[in-house]
PDB file of C-alpha atoms in Angstrom:
ATOM      1  CA  MET A   1     117.543 125.869 134.899  1.00 59.00           C
ATOM      2  CA  THR A   2     118.596 126.119 138.545  1.00 77.00           C
ATOM      3  CA  VAL A   3     121.632 128.289 139.152  1.00 83.00           C
ATOM      4  CA  THR A   4     123.399 128.138 142.497  1.00 92.00           C
ATOM      5  CA  ALA A   5     125.763 130.571 144.153  1.00 92.00           C
ATOM      6  CA  GLU A   6     128.470 127.982 143.583  1.00 94.00           C
ATOM      7  CA  ASP A   7     127.755 127.996 139.845  1.00 94.00           C
ATOM      8  CA  ILE A   8     128.083 131.780 139.753  1.00 96.00           C
ATOM      9  CA  GLY A   9     131.278 131.611 141.770  1.00 96.00           C
ATOM     10  CA  VAL A  10     132.846 129.135 139.344  1.00 97.00           C
ATOM     11  CA  LEU A  11     131.954 131.327 136.360  1.00 98.00           C
ATOM     12  CA  ALA A  12     133.264 134.442 138.141  1.00 97.00           C
ATOM     13  CA  ASP A  13     136.574 132.697 138.822  1.00 97.00           C
ATOM     14  CA  ARG A  14     136.828 131.658 135.187  1.00 98.00           C
ATOM     15  CA  ALA A  15     136.021 135.152 133.936  1.00 98.00           C
ATOM     16  CA  HIS A  16     138.715 136.543 136.220  1.00 98.00           C
ATOM     17  CA  ARG A  17     141.301 134.119 134.830  1.00 98.00           C
ATOM     18  CA  VAL A  18     140.227 135.015 131.311  1.00 98.00           C
ATOM     19  CA  ARG A  19     140.849 138.688 132.049  1.00 98.00           C
ATOM     20  CA  GLU A  20     144.270 137.927 133.516  1.00 98.00           C
ATOM     21  CA  GLN A  21     145.153 135.996 130.375  1.00 98.00           C
ATOM     22  CA  VAL A  22     143.969 138.878 128.181  1.00 98.00           C
ATOM     23  CA  LEU A  23     146.215 141.265 130.112  1.00 98.00           C
ATOM     24  CA  GLN A  24     149.119 138.876 129.622  1.00 98.00           C
ATOM     25  CA  MET A  25     148.517 138.979 125.863  1.00 98.00           C
ATOM     26  CA  GLY A  26     148.303 142.747 126.030  1.00 98.00           C
ATOM     27  CA  ALA A  27     151.769 142.785 127.585  1.00 98.00           C
ATOM     28  CA  GLY A  28     153.241 140.994 124.586  1.00 96.00           C
ATOM     29  CA  GLU A  29     155.239 142.623 121.840  1.00 94.00           C
ATOM     30  CA  ALA A  30     152.194 143.132 119.607  1.00 96.00           C
ATOM     31  CA  GLY A  31     149.760 144.454 122.223  1.00 97.00           C
ATOM     32  CA  THR A  32     146.056 143.756 121.812  1.00 98.00           C
ATOM     33  CA  HIS A  33     142.522 145.180 121.812  1.00 98.00           C
ATOM     34  CA  LEU A  34     142.180 145.235 125.581  1.00 98.00           C
ATOM     35  CA  GLY A  35     139.044 147.316 126.053  1.00 98.00           C
ATOM     36  CA  GLY A  36     136.718 145.247 123.882  1.00 98.00           C
ATOM     37  CA  SER A  37     138.232 141.960 125.027  1.00 98.00           C
ATOM     38  CA  LEU A  38     137.668 142.819 128.676  1.00 98.00           C
ATOM     39  CA  SER A  39     134.108 144.020 128.072  1.00 98.00           C
ATOM     40  CA  ALA A  40     133.289 140.703 126.367  1.00 98.00           C
ATOM     41  CA  ALA A  41     134.986 138.422 128.916  1.00 98.00           C
ATOM     42  CA  ASP A  42     131.862 137.700 130.966  1.00 98.00           C
ATOM     43  CA  LEU A  43     129.739 137.114 127.866  1.00 98.00           C
ATOM     44  CA  LEU A  44     132.210 134.618 126.414  1.00 98.00           C
ATOM     45  CA  THR A  45     132.727 132.883 129.751  1.00 98.00           C
ATOM     46  CA  VAL A  46     128.998 132.326 130.213  1.00 98.00           C
ATOM     47  CA  LEU A  47     128.456 131.246 126.611  1.00 98.00           C
ATOM     48  CA  TYR A  48     131.191 128.621 126.645  1.00 98.00           C
ATOM     49  CA  GLY A  49     130.665 127.624 130.263  1.00 97.00           C
ATOM     50  CA  ALA A  50     126.895 127.252 130.368  1.00 97.00           C
ATOM     51  CA  VAL A  51     125.170 127.909 127.051  1.00 98.00           C
ATOM     52  CA  LEU A  52     126.890 126.579 123.941  1.00 98.00           C
ATOM     53  CA  ARG A  53     126.482 122.880 123.214  1.00 98.00           C
ATOM     54  CA  VAL A  54     130.089 122.152 122.279  1.00 98.00           C
ATOM     55  CA  ARG A  55     132.664 119.465 123.035  1.00 98.00           C
ATOM     56  CA  PRO A  56     136.268 120.628 123.548  1.00 97.00           C
ATOM     57  CA  GLY A  57     137.544 117.129 122.740  1.00 95.00           C
ATOM     58  CA  GLN A  58     135.417 117.002 119.575  1.00 97.00           C
ATOM     59  CA  PRO A  59     135.577 120.506 118.098  1.00 96.00           C
ATOM     60  CA  ASP A  60     134.000 119.268 114.836  1.00 96.00           C
ATOM     61  CA  TRP A  61     131.089 117.394 116.450  1.00 97.00           C
ATOM     62  CA  PRO A  62     128.349 117.715 113.775  1.00 96.00           C
ATOM     63  CA  ASP A  63     125.533 118.829 116.091  1.00 97.00           C
ATOM     64  CA  ARG A  64     127.574 121.411 117.968  1.00 98.00           C
ATOM     65  CA  ASP A  65     126.333 124.969 118.324  1.00 98.00           C
ATOM     66  CA  ARG A  66     128.221 127.367 116.080  1.00 98.00           C
ATOM     67  CA  PHE A  67     129.770 130.482 117.610  1.00 98.00           C
ATOM     68  CA  VAL A  68     131.040 133.398 115.526  1.00 98.00           C
ATOM     69  CA  LEU A  69     133.144 136.165 117.050  1.00 98.00           C
ATOM     70  CA  SER A  70     131.979 138.879 114.698  1.00 98.00           C
ATOM     71  CA  LYS A  71     134.014 141.476 116.624  1.00 98.00           C
ATOM     72  CA  GLY A  72     137.159 139.635 115.625  1.00 97.00           C
ATOM     73  CA  HIS A  73     139.469 142.184 117.226  1.00 97.00           C
ATOM     74  CA  ALA A  74     138.498 140.640 120.601  1.00 98.00           C
ATOM     75  CA  GLY A  75     140.354 137.483 119.583  1.00 98.00           C
ATOM     76  CA  ALA A  76     142.471 137.613 122.744  1.00 98.00           C
ATOM     77  CA  ALA A  77     139.349 137.107 124.874  1.00 98.00           C
ATOM     78  CA  LEU A  78     138.192 134.226 122.688  1.00 98.00           C
ATOM     79  CA  TYR A  79     141.586 132.494 122.905  1.00 98.00           C
ATOM     80  CA  ALA A  80     141.631 132.937 126.682  1.00 98.00           C
ATOM     81  CA  VAL A  81     138.178 131.356 126.922  1.00 98.00           C
ATOM     82  CA  LEU A  82     139.079 128.502 124.569  1.00 98.00           C
ATOM     83  CA  ALA A  83     142.117 127.813 126.761  1.00 98.00           C
ATOM     84  CA  GLU A  84     140.026 128.040 129.936  1.00 98.00           C
ATOM     85  CA  TYR A  85     137.586 125.438 128.633  1.00 98.00           C
ATOM     86  CA  GLY A  86     140.136 123.045 127.173  1.00 98.00           C
ATOM     87  CA  PHE A  87     139.906 123.663 123.438  1.00 98.00           C
ATOM     88  CA  ILE A  88     143.537 124.763 123.189  1.00 98.00           C
ATOM     89  CA  PRO A  89     146.507 124.410 125.577  1.00 98.00           C
ATOM     90  CA  ALA A  90     146.655 127.299 128.047  1.00 97.00           C
ATOM     91  CA  GLU A  91     150.394 127.676 127.460  1.00 97.00           C
ATOM     92  CA  GLU A  92     149.745 128.424 123.773  1.00 98.00           C
ATOM     93  CA  CYS A  93     148.339 131.820 124.746  1.00 98.00           C
ATOM     94  CA  ALA A  94     151.950 132.907 125.318  1.00 97.00           C
ATOM     95  CA  ASP A  95     152.394 132.730 121.536  1.00 97.00           C
ATOM     96  CA  TYR A  96     149.609 135.225 120.843  1.00 98.00           C
ATOM     97  CA  ALA A  97     150.320 137.357 117.728  1.00 96.00           C
ATOM     98  CA  LYS A  98     153.876 136.068 117.387  1.00 96.00           C
ATOM     99  CA  PRO A  99     155.233 135.170 113.925  1.00 95.00           C
ATOM    100  CA  GLY A 100     154.129 131.656 113.004  1.00 95.00           C
ATOM    101  CA  SER A 101     151.594 131.378 115.821  1.00 97.00           C
ATOM    102  CA  ARG A 102     148.092 130.036 115.211  1.00 97.00           C
ATOM    103  CA  LEU A 103     146.792 132.715 117.561  1.00 98.00           C
ATOM    104  CA  ALA A 104     146.685 135.669 115.218  1.00 97.00           C
ATOM    105  CA  ALA A 105     145.266 139.003 116.354  1.00 96.00           C
ATOM    106  CA  HIS A 106     141.991 137.992 114.687  1.00 96.00           C
ATOM    107  CA  PRO A 107     140.827 134.372 115.031  1.00 97.00           C
ATOM    108  CA  LEU A 108     141.615 131.834 112.321  1.00 95.00           C
ATOM    109  CA  ARG A 109     139.822 128.596 111.460  1.00 95.00           C
ATOM    110  CA  ARG A 110     142.959 126.557 112.207  1.00 96.00           C
ATOM    111  CA  VAL A 111     142.325 127.055 115.947  1.00 98.00           C
ATOM    112  CA  GLU A 112     140.089 124.465 117.617  1.00 98.00           C
ATOM    113  CA  GLY A 113     136.771 126.059 118.557  1.00 97.00           C
ATOM    114  CA  VAL A 114     136.943 128.764 115.881  1.00 98.00           C
ATOM    115  CA  GLU A 115     134.260 128.249 113.246  1.00 97.00           C
ATOM    116  CA  PHE A 116     135.060 131.131 110.891  1.00 96.00           C
ATOM    117  CA  PRO A 117     137.949 133.583 110.475  1.00 95.00           C
ATOM    118  CA  THR A 118     136.729 137.073 111.297  1.00 96.00           C
ATOM    119  CA  GLY A 119     138.424 140.401 110.927  1.00 85.00           C
ATOM    120  CA  SER A 120     136.541 142.864 108.783  1.00 90.00           C
ATOM    121  CA  LEU A 121     133.568 143.977 110.832  1.00 96.00           C
ATOM    122  CA  GLY A 122     129.989 143.479 109.727  1.00 97.00           C
ATOM    123  CA  HIS A 123     130.259 139.929 108.404  1.00 97.00           C
ATOM    124  CA  GLY A 124     129.849 137.692 111.438  1.00 98.00           C
ATOM    125  CA  LEU A 125     126.084 137.824 111.735  1.00 98.00           C
ATOM    126  CA  SER A 126     125.694 136.782 108.095  1.00 98.00           C
ATOM    127  CA  LEU A 127     127.948 133.777 108.747  1.00 98.00           C
ATOM    128  CA  ALA A 128     125.958 132.803 111.835  1.00 98.00           C
ATOM    129  CA  ALA A 129     122.660 133.224 109.976  1.00 98.00           C
ATOM    130  CA  GLY A 130     123.947 130.929 107.246  1.00 98.00           C
ATOM    131  CA  ALA A 131     124.938 128.333 109.842  1.00 98.00           C
ATOM    132  CA  ALA A 132     121.500 128.561 111.468  1.00 98.00           C
ATOM    133  CA  LEU A 133     119.720 128.165 108.132  1.00 98.00           C
ATOM    134  CA  ALA A 134     121.933 125.204 107.194  1.00 98.00           C
ATOM    135  CA  ALA A 135     121.211 123.512 110.535  1.00 98.00           C
ATOM    136  CA  ARG A 136     117.496 123.890 109.987  1.00 97.00           C
ATOM    137  CA  ARG A 137     117.638 122.410 106.483  1.00 98.00           C
ATOM    138  CA  LEU A 138     119.745 119.501 107.710  1.00 97.00           C
ATOM    139  CA  GLY A 139     117.359 118.815 110.582  1.00 97.00           C
ATOM    140  CA  SER A 140     120.155 119.452 113.093  1.00 98.00           C
ATOM    141  CA  PRO A 141     119.494 120.743 116.627  1.00 97.00           C
ATOM    142  CA  ALA A 142     122.512 123.045 116.298  1.00 98.00           C
ATOM    143  CA  ARG A 143     122.097 126.717 117.083  1.00 98.00           C
ATOM    144  CA  ALA A 144     124.213 129.644 115.930  1.00 98.00           C
ATOM    145  CA  PHE A 145     125.459 132.530 118.072  1.00 98.00           C
ATOM    146  CA  ALA A 146     127.264 135.678 116.956  1.00 98.00           C
ATOM    147  CA  LEU A 147     128.940 138.187 119.267  1.00 98.00           C
ATOM    148  CA  LEU A 148     128.968 141.653 117.706  1.00 98.00           C
ATOM    149  CA  GLY A 149     130.476 144.938 118.782  1.00 98.00           C
ATOM    150  CA  ASP A 150     128.100 147.883 118.970  1.00 98.00           C
ATOM    151  CA  GLY A 151     130.197 150.083 116.662  1.00 97.00           C
ATOM    152  CA  GLU A 152     129.989 147.227 114.179  1.00 97.00           C
ATOM    153  CA  LEU A 153     126.240 147.811 113.941  1.00 98.00           C
ATOM    154  CA  GLN A 154     126.987 150.846 111.784  1.00 97.00           C
ATOM    155  CA  GLU A 155     127.828 148.434 108.950  1.00 97.00           C
ATOM    156  CA  GLY A 156     125.001 148.026 106.463  1.00 97.00           C
ATOM    157  CA  SER A 157     125.784 144.329 105.971  1.00 98.00           C
ATOM    158  CA  VAL A 158     124.724 143.700 109.574  1.00 98.00           C
ATOM    159  CA  TRP A 159     121.226 144.956 108.860  1.00 98.00           C
ATOM    160  CA  GLU A 160     120.984 142.902 105.677  1.00 98.00           C
ATOM    161  CA  ALA A 161     121.652 139.838 107.845  1.00 98.00           C
ATOM    162  CA  VAL A 162     119.154 141.049 110.450  1.00 98.00           C
ATOM    163  CA  MET A 163     116.474 141.368 107.781  1.00 98.00           C
ATOM    164  CA  GLY A 164     117.283 138.024 106.161  1.00 98.00           C
ATOM    165  CA  ALA A 165     117.303 136.112 109.452  1.00 98.00           C
ATOM    166  CA  ALA A 166     113.891 137.485 110.393  1.00 98.00           C
ATOM    167  CA  HIS A 167     112.507 136.641 106.959  1.00 98.00           C
ATOM    168  CA  HIS A 168     113.578 133.011 107.397  1.00 98.00           C
ATOM    169  CA  GLY A 169     112.288 132.844 110.982  1.00 98.00           C
ATOM    170  CA  LEU A 170     115.644 131.644 112.343  1.00 98.00           C
ATOM    171  CA  ASP A 171     114.757 131.099 115.982  1.00 98.00           C
ATOM    172  CA  ASN A 172     117.932 128.994 116.296  1.00 98.00           C
ATOM    173  CA  LEU A 173     119.993 132.164 115.779  1.00 98.00           C
ATOM    174  CA  VAL A 174     121.134 134.450 118.603  1.00 98.00           C
ATOM    175  CA  ALA A 175     122.965 137.738 118.167  1.00 98.00           C
ATOM    176  CA  VAL A 176     124.726 139.078 121.253  1.00 98.00           C
ATOM    177  CA  VAL A 177     125.715 142.742 121.157  1.00 98.00           C
ATOM    178  CA  ASP A 178     128.593 143.883 123.377  1.00 98.00           C
ATOM    179  CA  ARG A 179     127.071 147.291 124.064  1.00 98.00           C
ATOM    180  CA  ASN A 180     130.019 149.050 125.696  1.00 98.00           C
ATOM    181  CA  GLY A 181     129.256 152.341 123.948  1.00 98.00           C
ATOM    182  CA  TRP A 182     132.683 152.842 122.346  1.00 97.00           C
ATOM    183  CA  GLN A 183     134.367 152.354 119.006  1.00 96.00           C
ATOM    184  CA  ILE A 184     137.847 153.274 117.836  1.00 93.00           C
ATOM    185  CA  SER A 185     136.928 156.895 117.026  1.00 94.00           C
ATOM    186  CA  GLY A 186     134.920 157.685 120.164  1.00 96.00           C
ATOM    187  CA  THR A 187     131.511 156.838 121.568  1.00 97.00           C
ATOM    188  CA  THR A 188     129.025 155.199 119.248  1.00 97.00           C
ATOM    189  CA  GLU A 189     126.519 157.967 119.823  1.00 97.00           C
ATOM    190  CA  GLU A 190     129.064 160.616 118.814  1.00 97.00           C
ATOM    191  CA  CYS A 191     130.170 158.733 115.697  1.00 97.00           C
ATOM    192  CA  LEU A 192     126.810 157.499 114.399  1.00 96.00           C
ATOM    193  CA  SER A 193     123.928 157.158 116.821  1.00 97.00           C
ATOM    194  CA  LEU A 194     122.503 153.676 117.356  1.00 98.00           C
ATOM    195  CA  GLU A 195     119.683 154.502 119.729  1.00 98.00           C
ATOM    196  CA  PRO A 196     116.894 153.551 120.116  1.00 98.00           C
ATOM    197  CA  LEU A 197     118.740 150.294 119.494  1.00 98.00           C
ATOM    198  CA  ALA A 198     116.216 147.834 120.937  1.00 98.00           C
ATOM    199  CA  ASP A 199     113.392 149.391 118.938  1.00 98.00           C
ATOM    200  CA  ARG A 200     115.419 149.095 115.740  1.00 98.00           C
ATOM    201  CA  TRP A 201     115.939 145.362 116.188  1.00 98.00           C
ATOM    202  CA  ARG A 202     112.267 144.879 117.028  1.00 98.00           C
ATOM    203  CA  ALA A 203     111.286 146.786 113.894  1.00 98.00           C
ATOM    204  CA  PHE A 204     113.249 144.220 111.869  1.00 98.00           C
ATOM    205  CA  GLY A 205     111.278 141.366 113.422  1.00 98.00           C
ATOM    206  CA  TRP A 206     113.666 140.170 116.134  1.00 98.00           C
ATOM    207  CA  ALA A 207     112.912 139.251 119.720  1.00 98.00           C
ATOM    208  CA  VAL A 208     114.953 141.531 121.989  1.00 98.00           C
ATOM    209  CA  ARG A 209     116.374 140.877 125.445  1.00 98.00           C
ATOM    210  CA  GLU A 210     118.312 143.547 127.342  1.00 98.00           C
ATOM    211  CA  VAL A 211     120.667 142.617 130.168  1.00 98.00           C
ATOM    212  CA  ASP A 212     123.644 143.739 132.229  1.00 98.00           C
ATOM    213  CA  GLY A 213     126.480 142.048 130.370  1.00 98.00           C
ATOM    214  CA  HIS A 214     128.514 141.657 133.570  1.00 98.00           C
ATOM    215  CA  ASP A 215     125.739 140.144 135.711  1.00 98.00           C
ATOM    216  CA  LEU A 216     126.479 136.438 135.407  1.00 98.00           C
ATOM    217  CA  SER A 217     123.202 135.335 136.988  1.00 97.00           C
ATOM    218  CA  ALA A 218     121.157 137.615 134.718  1.00 98.00           C
ATOM    219  CA  LEU A 219     123.037 136.392 131.648  1.00 98.00           C
ATOM    220  CA  LEU A 220     122.367 132.771 132.553  1.00 97.00           C
ATOM    221  CA  GLY A 221     118.668 133.562 132.945  1.00 97.00           C
ATOM    222  CA  VAL A 222     118.445 135.257 129.553  1.00 98.00           C
ATOM    223  CA  PHE A 223     120.257 132.482 127.694  1.00 97.00           C
ATOM    224  CA  ALA A 224     118.299 129.738 129.476  1.00 96.00           C
ATOM    225  CA  ALA A 225     115.055 131.225 128.136  1.00 95.00           C
ATOM    226  CA  LEU A 226     116.072 130.931 124.461  1.00 95.00           C
ATOM    227  CA  PRO A 227     114.514 130.918 121.986  1.00 93.00           C
ATOM    228  CA  ASP A 228     112.711 134.005 123.245  1.00 91.00           C
ATOM    229  CA  THR A 229     109.947 133.806 120.643  1.00 94.00           C
ATOM    230  CA  GLU A 230     109.172 130.877 118.364  1.00 95.00           C
ATOM    231  CA  GLY A 231     109.822 131.757 114.738  1.00 97.00           C
ATOM    232  CA  ARG A 232     111.979 134.788 115.520  1.00 98.00           C
ATOM    233  CA  PRO A 233     115.736 135.192 115.947  1.00 98.00           C
ATOM    234  CA  THR A 234     116.799 136.730 119.258  1.00 98.00           C
ATOM    235  CA  VAL A 235     119.200 139.561 119.986  1.00 98.00           C
ATOM    236  CA  VAL A 236     120.680 139.998 123.457  1.00 98.00           C
ATOM    237  CA  LEU A 237     121.689 143.603 124.017  1.00 98.00           C
ATOM    238  CA  ALA A 238     124.296 143.289 126.753  1.00 98.00           C
ATOM    239  CA  ARG A 239     125.223 146.550 128.458  1.00 98.00           C
ATOM    240  CA  THR A 240     128.921 146.371 129.226  1.00 98.00           C
ATOM    241  CA  VAL A 241     131.864 148.557 130.242  1.00 98.00           C
ATOM    242  CA  LYS A 242     134.865 148.852 127.949  1.00 98.00           C
ATOM    243  CA  GLY A 243     137.939 147.634 129.834  1.00 98.00           C
ATOM    244  CA  ARG A 244     135.775 146.013 132.522  1.00 98.00           C
ATOM    245  CA  GLY A 245     137.681 144.870 135.607  1.00 97.00           C
ATOM    246  CA  VAL A 246     140.735 147.098 135.205  1.00 97.00           C
ATOM    247  CA  PRO A 247     140.024 150.533 136.719  1.00 97.00           C
ATOM    248  CA  MET A 248     142.651 152.383 134.699  1.00 96.00           C
ATOM    249  CA  LEU A 249     141.094 151.116 131.456  1.00 97.00           C
ATOM    250  CA  GLU A 250     137.382 151.210 132.205  1.00 98.00           C
ATOM    251  CA  ASP A 251     135.107 153.279 129.952  1.00 97.00           C
ATOM    252  CA  ARG A 252     138.019 154.953 128.192  1.00 96.00           C
ATOM    253  CA  LYS A 253     138.701 155.444 124.516  1.00 95.00           C
ATOM    254  CA  LYS A 254     142.417 154.811 125.013  1.00 95.00           C
ATOM    255  CA  SER A 255     141.738 151.230 126.085  1.00 97.00           C
ATOM    256  CA  HIS A 256     140.689 150.234 122.556  1.00 96.00           C
ATOM    257  CA  PHE A 257     144.166 148.983 121.661  1.00 97.00           C
ATOM    258  CA  VAL A 258     146.945 148.842 124.227  1.00 97.00           C
ATOM    259  CA  LYS A 259     150.471 147.512 124.463  1.00 97.00           C
ATOM    260  CA  LEU A 260     151.151 147.199 128.172  1.00 98.00           C
ATOM    261  CA  THR A 261     154.653 148.000 129.372  1.00 98.00           C
ATOM    262  CA  PRO A 262     155.901 145.785 132.233  1.00 97.00           C
ATOM    263  CA  LYS A 263     154.998 148.544 134.709  1.00 98.00           C
ATOM    264  CA  LEU A 264     151.508 149.048 133.279  1.00 97.00           C
ATOM    265  CA  HIS A 265     150.960 145.299 133.145  1.00 98.00           C
ATOM    266  CA  LEU A 266     151.660 144.982 136.858  1.00 98.00           C
ATOM    267  CA  ARG A 267     149.431 147.963 137.578  1.00 98.00           C
ATOM    268  CA  ALA A 268     146.608 146.515 135.479  1.00 98.00           C
ATOM    269  CA  LEU A 269     146.890 143.120 137.182  1.00 98.00           C
ATOM    270  CA  ALA A 270     146.860 144.740 140.615  1.00 98.00           C
ATOM    271  CA  GLY A 271     143.762 146.739 139.733  1.00 97.00           C
ATOM    272  CA  LEU A 272     142.018 143.645 138.369  1.00 98.00           C
ATOM    273  CA  ARG A 273     142.817 141.587 141.459  1.00 97.00           C
ATOM    274  CA  ASN A 274     141.832 144.344 143.856  1.00 96.00           C
ATOM    275  CA  ARG A 275     138.508 144.762 142.055  1.00 91.00           C
ATOM    276  CA  ARG A 276     137.964 141.008 142.258  1.00 91.00           C
ATOM    277  CA  GLU A 277     138.736 140.868 145.988  1.00 90.00           C
ATOM    278  CA  ARG A 278     136.306 143.703 146.739  1.00 86.00           C
ATOM    279  CA  ARG A 279     133.526 141.817 144.972  1.00 78.00           C
ATOM    280  CA  LEU A 280     134.105 138.510 146.832  1.00 68.00           C
TER     281      LEU A 280
END
């Protein structure tokens, strides 16, 4: 897979627009989970833009890859990406979390591009493992991807899925961990230590890849090399920053859930755009 500077530039522009859309949702009446949505924006942009075999015009294409947003509270980021890639109308994002809207705070199956409703943490990897096993038994080339939060890894059901997927040798299954180091109560290491995280996944029989979750080129390289090991599922441990792109929110507990006032919304947008301009 040859990746050009132009390819990276296109993805960077898309990720920036996704973050702007997330901030717009965060300025709505309901607010949203800004920190975890912003940390996952690059991961979702790369997955939908260059990795997942999906067709926006045919969301139910039988041989599509299945994607599960296990960290369902980052639904705003998923909706922004689905709008960016043509699954849903961009203008529908203005209805986020409003009464009667399809775009609930956690994703629902009624939205094109959403495979499973997710909300309670710890279930998404099991769903993706089931999809991967079904694809294998049907002789389908479809793969399954699940994006998990790192705090979510404290759920025992995650490790049951990890063990089961390794037992079945599901090399068409990829878990992506948004390793931003935070959960609602504080840092993951303060609440319930996860380290040495890579060693734990390896001990359960998974192939492990570690990457900077905001380095678009590095992410493309990791995903292009899948499956990492024949006969083993792969986990991508993506080191990220909670609230990435908005200086006033970065690496802060308070960014977990935010309702932006008009003044804070303008400040957040200015910070995001200034950060973007400095990186160009």
